[in-house]
PDB file of C-alpha atoms in Angstrom:
ATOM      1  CA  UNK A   1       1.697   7.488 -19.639  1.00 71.00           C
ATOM      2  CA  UNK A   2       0.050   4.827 -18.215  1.00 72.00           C
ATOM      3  CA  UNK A   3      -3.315   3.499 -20.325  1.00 78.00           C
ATOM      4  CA  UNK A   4      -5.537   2.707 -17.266  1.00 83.00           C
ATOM      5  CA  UNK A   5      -4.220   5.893 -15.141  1.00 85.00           C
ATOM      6  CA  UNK A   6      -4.201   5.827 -11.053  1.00 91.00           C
ATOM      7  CA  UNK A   7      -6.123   3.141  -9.448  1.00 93.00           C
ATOM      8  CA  UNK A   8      -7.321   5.758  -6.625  1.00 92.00           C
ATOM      9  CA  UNK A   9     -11.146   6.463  -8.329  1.00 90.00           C
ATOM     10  CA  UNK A  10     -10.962   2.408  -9.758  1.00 93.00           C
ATOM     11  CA  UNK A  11     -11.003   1.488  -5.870  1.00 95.00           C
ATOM     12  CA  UNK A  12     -13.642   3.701  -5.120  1.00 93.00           C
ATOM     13  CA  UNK A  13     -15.675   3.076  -7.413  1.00 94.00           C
ATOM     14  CA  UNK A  14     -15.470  -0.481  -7.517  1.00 95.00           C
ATOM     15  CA  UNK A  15     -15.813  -0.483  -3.664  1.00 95.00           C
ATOM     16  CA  UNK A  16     -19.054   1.541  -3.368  1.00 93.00           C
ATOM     17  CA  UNK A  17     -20.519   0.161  -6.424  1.00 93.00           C
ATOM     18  CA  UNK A  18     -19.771  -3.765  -4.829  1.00 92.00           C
ATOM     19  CA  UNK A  19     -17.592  -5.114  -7.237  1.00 92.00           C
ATOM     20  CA  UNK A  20     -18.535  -2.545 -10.713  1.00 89.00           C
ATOM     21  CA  UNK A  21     -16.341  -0.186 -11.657  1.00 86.00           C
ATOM     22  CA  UNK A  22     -17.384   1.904 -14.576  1.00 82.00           C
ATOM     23  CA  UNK A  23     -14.251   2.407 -17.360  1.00 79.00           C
ATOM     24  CA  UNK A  24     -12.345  -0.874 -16.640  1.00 85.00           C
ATOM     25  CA  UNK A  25     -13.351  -4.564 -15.730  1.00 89.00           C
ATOM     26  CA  UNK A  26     -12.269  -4.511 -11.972  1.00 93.00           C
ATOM     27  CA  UNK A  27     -11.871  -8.111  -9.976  1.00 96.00           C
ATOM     28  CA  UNK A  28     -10.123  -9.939  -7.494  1.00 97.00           C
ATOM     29  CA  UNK A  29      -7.461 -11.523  -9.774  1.00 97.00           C
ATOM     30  CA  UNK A  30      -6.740  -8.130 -10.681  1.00 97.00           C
ATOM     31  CA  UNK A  31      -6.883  -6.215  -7.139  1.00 97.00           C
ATOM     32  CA  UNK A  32      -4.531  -9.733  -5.375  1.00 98.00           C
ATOM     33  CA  UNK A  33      -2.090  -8.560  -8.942  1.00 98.00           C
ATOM     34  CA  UNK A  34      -1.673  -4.990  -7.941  1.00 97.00           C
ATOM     35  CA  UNK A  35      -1.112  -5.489  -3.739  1.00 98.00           C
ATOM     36  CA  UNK A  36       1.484  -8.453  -4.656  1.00 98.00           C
ATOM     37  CA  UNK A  37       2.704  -6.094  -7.593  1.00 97.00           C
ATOM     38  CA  UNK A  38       3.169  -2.845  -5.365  1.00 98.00           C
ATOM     39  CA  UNK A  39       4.872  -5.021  -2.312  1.00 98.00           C
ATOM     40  CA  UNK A  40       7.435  -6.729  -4.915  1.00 97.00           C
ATOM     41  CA  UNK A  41       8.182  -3.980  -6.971  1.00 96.00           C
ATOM     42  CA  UNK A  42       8.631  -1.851  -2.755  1.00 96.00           C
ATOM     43  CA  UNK A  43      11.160  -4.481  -2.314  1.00 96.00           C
ATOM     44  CA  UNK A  44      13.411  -4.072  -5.520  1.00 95.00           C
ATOM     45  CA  UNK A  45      12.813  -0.055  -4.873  1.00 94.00           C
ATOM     46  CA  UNK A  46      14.454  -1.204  -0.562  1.00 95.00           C
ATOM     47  CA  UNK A  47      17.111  -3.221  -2.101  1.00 94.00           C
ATOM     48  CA  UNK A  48      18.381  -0.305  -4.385  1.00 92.00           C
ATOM     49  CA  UNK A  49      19.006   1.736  -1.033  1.00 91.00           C
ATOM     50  CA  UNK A  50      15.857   4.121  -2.348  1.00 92.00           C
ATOM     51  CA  UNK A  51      13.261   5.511  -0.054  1.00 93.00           C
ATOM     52  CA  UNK A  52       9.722   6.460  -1.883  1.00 93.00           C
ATOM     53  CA  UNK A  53       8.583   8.617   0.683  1.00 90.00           C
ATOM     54  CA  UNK A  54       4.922   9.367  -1.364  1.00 93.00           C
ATOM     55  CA  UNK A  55       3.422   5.906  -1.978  1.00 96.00           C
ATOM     56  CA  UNK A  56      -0.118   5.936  -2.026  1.00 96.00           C
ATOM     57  CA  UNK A  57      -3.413   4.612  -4.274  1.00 96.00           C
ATOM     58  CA  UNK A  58      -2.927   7.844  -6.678  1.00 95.00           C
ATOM     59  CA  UNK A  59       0.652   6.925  -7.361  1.00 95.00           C
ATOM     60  CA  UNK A  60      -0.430   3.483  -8.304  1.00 96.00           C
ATOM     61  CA  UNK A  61      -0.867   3.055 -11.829  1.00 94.00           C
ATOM     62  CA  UNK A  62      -2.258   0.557 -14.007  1.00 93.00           C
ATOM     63  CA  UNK A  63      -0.572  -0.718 -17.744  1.00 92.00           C
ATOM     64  CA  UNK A  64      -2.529  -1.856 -20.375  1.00 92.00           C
ATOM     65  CA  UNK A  65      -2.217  -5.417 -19.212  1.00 92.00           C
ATOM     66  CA  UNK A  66      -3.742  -4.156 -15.996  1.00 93.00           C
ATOM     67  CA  UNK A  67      -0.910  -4.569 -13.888  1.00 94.00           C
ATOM     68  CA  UNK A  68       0.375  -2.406 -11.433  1.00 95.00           C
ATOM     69  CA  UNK A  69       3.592   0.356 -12.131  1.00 95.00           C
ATOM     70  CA  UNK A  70       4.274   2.962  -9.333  1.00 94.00           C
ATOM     71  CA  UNK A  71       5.041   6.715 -10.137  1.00 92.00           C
ATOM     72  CA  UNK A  72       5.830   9.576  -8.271  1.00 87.00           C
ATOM     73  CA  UNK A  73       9.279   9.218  -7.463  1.00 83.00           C
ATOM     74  CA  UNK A  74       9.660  13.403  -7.097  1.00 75.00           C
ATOM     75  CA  UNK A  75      10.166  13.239  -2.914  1.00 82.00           C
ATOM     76  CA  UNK A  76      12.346   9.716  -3.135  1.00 78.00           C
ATOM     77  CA  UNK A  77      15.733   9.611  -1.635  1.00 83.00           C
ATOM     78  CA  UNK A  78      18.657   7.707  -2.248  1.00 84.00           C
ATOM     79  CA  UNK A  79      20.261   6.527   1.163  1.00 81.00           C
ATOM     80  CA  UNK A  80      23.653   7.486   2.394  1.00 75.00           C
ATOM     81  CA  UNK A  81      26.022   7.134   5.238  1.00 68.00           C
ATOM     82  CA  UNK A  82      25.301  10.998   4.867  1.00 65.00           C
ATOM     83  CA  UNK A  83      21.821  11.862   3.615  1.00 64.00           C
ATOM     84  CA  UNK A  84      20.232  14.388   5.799  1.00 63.00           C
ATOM     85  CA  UNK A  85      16.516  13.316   6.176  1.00 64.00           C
ATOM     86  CA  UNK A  86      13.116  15.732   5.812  1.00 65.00           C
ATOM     87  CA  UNK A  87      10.528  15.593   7.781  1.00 61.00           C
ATOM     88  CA  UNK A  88       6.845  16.394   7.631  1.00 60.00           C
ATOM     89  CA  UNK A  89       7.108  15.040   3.998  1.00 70.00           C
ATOM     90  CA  UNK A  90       4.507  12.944   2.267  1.00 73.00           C
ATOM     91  CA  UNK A  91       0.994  13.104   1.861  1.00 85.00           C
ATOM     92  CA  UNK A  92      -0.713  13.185   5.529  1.00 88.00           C
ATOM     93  CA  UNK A  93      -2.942   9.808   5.939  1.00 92.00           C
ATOM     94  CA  UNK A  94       0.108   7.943   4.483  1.00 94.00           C
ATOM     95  CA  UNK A  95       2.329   9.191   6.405  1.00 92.00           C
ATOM     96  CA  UNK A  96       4.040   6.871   9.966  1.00 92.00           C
ATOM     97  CA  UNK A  97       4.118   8.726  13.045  1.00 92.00           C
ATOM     98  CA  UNK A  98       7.835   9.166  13.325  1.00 90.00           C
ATOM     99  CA  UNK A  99       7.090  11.503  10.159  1.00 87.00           C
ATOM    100  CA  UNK A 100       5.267  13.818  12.638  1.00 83.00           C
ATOM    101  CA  UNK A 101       7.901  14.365  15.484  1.00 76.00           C
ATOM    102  CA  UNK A 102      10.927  16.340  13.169  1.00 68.00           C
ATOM    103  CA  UNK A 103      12.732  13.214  13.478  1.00 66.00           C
ATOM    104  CA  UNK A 104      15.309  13.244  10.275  1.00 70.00           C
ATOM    105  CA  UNK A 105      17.227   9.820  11.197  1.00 77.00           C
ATOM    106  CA  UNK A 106      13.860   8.053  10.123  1.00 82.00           C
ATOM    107  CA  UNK A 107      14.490   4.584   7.277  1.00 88.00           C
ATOM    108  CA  UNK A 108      12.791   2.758   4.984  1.00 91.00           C
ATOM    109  CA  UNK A 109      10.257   1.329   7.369  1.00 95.00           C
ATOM    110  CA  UNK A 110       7.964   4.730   6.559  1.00 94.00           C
ATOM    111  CA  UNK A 111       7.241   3.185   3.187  1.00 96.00           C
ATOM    112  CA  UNK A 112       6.081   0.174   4.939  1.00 98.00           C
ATOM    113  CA  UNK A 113       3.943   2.005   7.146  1.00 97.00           C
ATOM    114  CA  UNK A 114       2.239   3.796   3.646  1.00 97.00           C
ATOM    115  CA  UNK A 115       1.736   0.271   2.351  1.00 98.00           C
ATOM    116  CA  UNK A 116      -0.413  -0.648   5.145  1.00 98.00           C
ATOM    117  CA  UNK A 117      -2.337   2.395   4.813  1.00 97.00           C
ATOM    118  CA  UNK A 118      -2.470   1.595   0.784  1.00 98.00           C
ATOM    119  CA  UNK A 119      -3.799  -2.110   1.732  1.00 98.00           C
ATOM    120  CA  UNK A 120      -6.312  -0.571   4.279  1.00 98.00           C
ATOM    121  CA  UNK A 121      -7.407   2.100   0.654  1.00 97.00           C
ATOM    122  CA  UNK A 122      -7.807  -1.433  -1.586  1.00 97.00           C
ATOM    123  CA  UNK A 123     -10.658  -2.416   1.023  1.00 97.00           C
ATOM    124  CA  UNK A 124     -12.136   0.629   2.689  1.00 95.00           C
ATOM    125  CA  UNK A 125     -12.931   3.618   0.526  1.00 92.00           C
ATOM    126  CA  UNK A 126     -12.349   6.077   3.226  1.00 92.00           C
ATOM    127  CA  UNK A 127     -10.977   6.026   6.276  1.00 93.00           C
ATOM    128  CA  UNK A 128     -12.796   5.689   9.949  1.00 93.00           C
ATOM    129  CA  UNK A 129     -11.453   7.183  12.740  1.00 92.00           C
ATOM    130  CA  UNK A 130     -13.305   7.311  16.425  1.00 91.00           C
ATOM    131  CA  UNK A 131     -13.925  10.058  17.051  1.00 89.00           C
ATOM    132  CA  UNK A 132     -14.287  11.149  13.476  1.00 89.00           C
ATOM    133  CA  UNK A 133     -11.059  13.691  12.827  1.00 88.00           C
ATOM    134  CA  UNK A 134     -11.740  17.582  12.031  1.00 86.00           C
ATOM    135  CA  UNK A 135      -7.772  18.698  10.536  1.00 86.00           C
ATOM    136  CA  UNK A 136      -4.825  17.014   9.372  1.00 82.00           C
ATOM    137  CA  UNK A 137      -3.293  18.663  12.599  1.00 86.00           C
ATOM    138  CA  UNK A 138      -5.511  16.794  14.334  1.00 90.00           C
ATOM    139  CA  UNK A 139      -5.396  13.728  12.905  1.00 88.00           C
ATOM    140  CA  UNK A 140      -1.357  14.040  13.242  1.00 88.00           C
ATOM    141  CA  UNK A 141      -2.000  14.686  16.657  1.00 90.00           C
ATOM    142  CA  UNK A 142      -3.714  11.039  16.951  1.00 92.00           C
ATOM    143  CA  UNK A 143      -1.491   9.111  14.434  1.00 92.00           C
ATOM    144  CA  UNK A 144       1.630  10.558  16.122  1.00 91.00           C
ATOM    145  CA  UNK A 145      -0.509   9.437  19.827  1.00 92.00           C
ATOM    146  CA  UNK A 146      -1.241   5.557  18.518  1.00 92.00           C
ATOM    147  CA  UNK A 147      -4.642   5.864  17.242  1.00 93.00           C
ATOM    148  CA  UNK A 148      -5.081   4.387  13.425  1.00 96.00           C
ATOM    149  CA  UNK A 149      -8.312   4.028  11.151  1.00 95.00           C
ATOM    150  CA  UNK A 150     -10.959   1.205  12.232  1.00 96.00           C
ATOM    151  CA  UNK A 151     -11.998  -1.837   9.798  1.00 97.00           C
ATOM    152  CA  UNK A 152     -15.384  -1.848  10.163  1.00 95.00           C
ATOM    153  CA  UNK A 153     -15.697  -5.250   9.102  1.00 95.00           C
ATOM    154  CA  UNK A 154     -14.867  -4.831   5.076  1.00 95.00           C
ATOM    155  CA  UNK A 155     -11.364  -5.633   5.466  1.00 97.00           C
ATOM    156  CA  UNK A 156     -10.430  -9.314   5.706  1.00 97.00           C
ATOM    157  CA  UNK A 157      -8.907 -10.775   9.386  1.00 97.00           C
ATOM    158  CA  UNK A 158      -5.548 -11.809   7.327  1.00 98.00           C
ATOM    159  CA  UNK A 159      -5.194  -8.423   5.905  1.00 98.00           C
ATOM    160  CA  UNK A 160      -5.895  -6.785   9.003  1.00 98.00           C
ATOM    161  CA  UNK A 161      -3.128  -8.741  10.830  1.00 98.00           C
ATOM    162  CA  UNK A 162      -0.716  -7.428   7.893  1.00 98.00           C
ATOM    163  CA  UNK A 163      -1.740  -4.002   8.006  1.00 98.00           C
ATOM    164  CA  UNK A 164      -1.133  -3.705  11.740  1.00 98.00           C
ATOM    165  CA  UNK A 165       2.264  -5.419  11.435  1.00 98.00           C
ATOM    166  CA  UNK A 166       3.071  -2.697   8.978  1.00 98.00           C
ATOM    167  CA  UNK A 167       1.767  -0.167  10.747  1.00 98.00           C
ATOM    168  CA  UNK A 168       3.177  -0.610  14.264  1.00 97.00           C
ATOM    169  CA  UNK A 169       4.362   2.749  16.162  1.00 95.00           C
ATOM    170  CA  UNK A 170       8.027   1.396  16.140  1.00 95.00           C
ATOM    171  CA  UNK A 171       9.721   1.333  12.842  1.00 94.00           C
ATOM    172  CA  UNK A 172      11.813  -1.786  14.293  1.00 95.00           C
ATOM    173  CA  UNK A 173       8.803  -3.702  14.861  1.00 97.00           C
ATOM    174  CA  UNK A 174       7.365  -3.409  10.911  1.00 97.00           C
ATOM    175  CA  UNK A 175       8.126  -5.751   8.697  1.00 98.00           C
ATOM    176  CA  UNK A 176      10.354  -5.549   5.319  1.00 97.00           C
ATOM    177  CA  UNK A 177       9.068  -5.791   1.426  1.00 97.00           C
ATOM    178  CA  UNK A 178      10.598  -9.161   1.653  1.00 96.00           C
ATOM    179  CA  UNK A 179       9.106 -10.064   4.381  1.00 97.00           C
ATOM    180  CA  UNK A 180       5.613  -8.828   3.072  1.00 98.00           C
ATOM    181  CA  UNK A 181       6.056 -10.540  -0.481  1.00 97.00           C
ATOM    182  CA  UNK A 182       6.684 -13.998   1.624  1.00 97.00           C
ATOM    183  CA  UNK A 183       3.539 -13.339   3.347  1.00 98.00           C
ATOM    184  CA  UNK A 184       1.582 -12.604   0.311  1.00 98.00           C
ATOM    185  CA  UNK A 185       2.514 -15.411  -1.524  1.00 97.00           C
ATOM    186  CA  UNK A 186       0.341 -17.404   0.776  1.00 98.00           C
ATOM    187  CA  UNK A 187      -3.036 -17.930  -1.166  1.00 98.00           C
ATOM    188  CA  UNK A 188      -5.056 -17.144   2.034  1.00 98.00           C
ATOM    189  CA  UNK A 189      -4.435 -13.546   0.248  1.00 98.00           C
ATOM    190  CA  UNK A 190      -5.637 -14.231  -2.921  1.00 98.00           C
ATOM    191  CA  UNK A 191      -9.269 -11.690  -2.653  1.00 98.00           C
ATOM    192  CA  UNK A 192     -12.526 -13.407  -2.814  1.00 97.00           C
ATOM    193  CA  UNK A 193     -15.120 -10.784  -2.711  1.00 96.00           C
ATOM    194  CA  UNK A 194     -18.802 -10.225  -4.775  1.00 94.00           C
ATOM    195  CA  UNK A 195     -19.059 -13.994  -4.783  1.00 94.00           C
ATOM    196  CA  UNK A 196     -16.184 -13.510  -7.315  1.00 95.00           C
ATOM    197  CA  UNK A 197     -12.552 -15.855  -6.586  1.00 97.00           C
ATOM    198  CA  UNK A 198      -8.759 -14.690  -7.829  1.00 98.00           C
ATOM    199  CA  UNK A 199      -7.707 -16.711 -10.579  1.00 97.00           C
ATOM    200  CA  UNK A 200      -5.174 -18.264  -8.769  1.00 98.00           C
ATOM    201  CA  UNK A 201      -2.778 -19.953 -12.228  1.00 98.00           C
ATOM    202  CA  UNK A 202      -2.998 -15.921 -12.983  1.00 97.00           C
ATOM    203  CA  UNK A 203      -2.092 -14.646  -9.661  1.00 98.00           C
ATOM    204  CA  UNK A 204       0.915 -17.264  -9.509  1.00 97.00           C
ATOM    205  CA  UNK A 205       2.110 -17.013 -12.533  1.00 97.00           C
ATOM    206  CA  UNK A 206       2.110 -13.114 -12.305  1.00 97.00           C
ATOM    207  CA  UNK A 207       4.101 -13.750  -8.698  1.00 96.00           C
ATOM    208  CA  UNK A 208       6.693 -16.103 -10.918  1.00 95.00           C
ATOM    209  CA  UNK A 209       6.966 -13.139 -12.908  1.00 95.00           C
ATOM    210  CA  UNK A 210       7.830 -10.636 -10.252  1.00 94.00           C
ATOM    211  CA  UNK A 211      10.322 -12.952  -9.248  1.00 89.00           C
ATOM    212  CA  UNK A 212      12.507 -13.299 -11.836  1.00 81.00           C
ATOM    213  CA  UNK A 213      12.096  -9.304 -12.585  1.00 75.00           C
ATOM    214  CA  UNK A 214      13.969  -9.257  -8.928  1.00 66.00           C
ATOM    215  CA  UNK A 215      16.236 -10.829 -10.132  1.00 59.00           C
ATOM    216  CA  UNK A 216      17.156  -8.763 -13.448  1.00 53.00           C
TER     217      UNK A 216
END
């Protein structure tokens, strides 16, 4: 129902083709919008006791003000003193390592670990893996084992930092929505990329925004 669909082929193509994107005028303003947008709305989704369990670029989704709405809420689970977890749920690449063991007492912190591998998506079009990964068995094999995707350079040192925070083997160790939406309100994170700068009145404004929707 959303005008401007999934962002999954506006990354791509705006990635490969250096800052073009064919259909939609992609930029930085926009791109800083939607990884602020996805972390704040992750929080209100945490603080309503809700697990995703499926977030990922194609259940992104951009409104006609080119702002970010996520979907997919079909494998999301309220939390209870008695909920019996699944595991093996999720789509593969997204998916933390505790997802891969049959562990059903795993939290919230798996959504965090899909949010770094969503901020790795925004910046690297596919992902690298040394040596390069021939199954999904395999590559559970070597997520479940420590080994994550390389940045071969197009993914900036600050966002690197944050996507290893997020995706650290121990849940414990991963930071919260909260915590991520105080560390992206630093404008070190606003994207500067194709010679092109985030608007930064736009970006703050739309992170004023967010805020008070929190609050609602």
């Amino acid at each position: 129902l959303m005008k401007y669909k999934s962002i999954e082929n506006y990354m791509k193509q705006y990635l490969n083709l250096k800052g073009s994107c064919k259909g939609i005028k992609m930029n930085p303003t926009i791109r800083s919008k939607i990884i602020f947008g996805v972390a704040s709305t992750m929080k209100r989704v945490h603080n309503q006791m809700i697990i995703h369990r499926d977030l990922k670029l194609q259940n992104v989704f951009l409104d006609e003000n080119l702002e970010p709405r996520i979907a997919d809420f079909g494998l999301a689970r309220v939390i209870t003193p008695d909920v019996q977890m699944t595991m093996n749920i999720g789509t593969p690449i997204y998916m933390a390592p505790e997802l891969f063991q049959g562990d059903t007492n795993y939290d919230s912190s798996v959504d965090v670990y899909a949010f770094a591998m969503f901020l790795y998506f925004m910046f690297m079009p596919a992902p690298i893996f040394e040596p390069k990964i021939r199954s999904p068995n395999q590559m559970a094999i070597r997520i479940y084992n420590g080994q994550r995707p390389l940045n071969d350079g197009s993914i900036p040192a600050h966002y690197w930092d944050l996507i290893q925070k997020c995706w650290d083997h121990s849940p414990l160790k991963r930071p919260t929505f909260a915590d991520i939406v105080n560390i992206l309100k630093d404008d070190k994170y606003a994207i500067k990329e194709f010679d092109k700068e985030t608007d930064l009145d736009d970006l703050h404004e739309y992170q004023m925004r967010m805020e008070d929707y929190e609050d609602v």
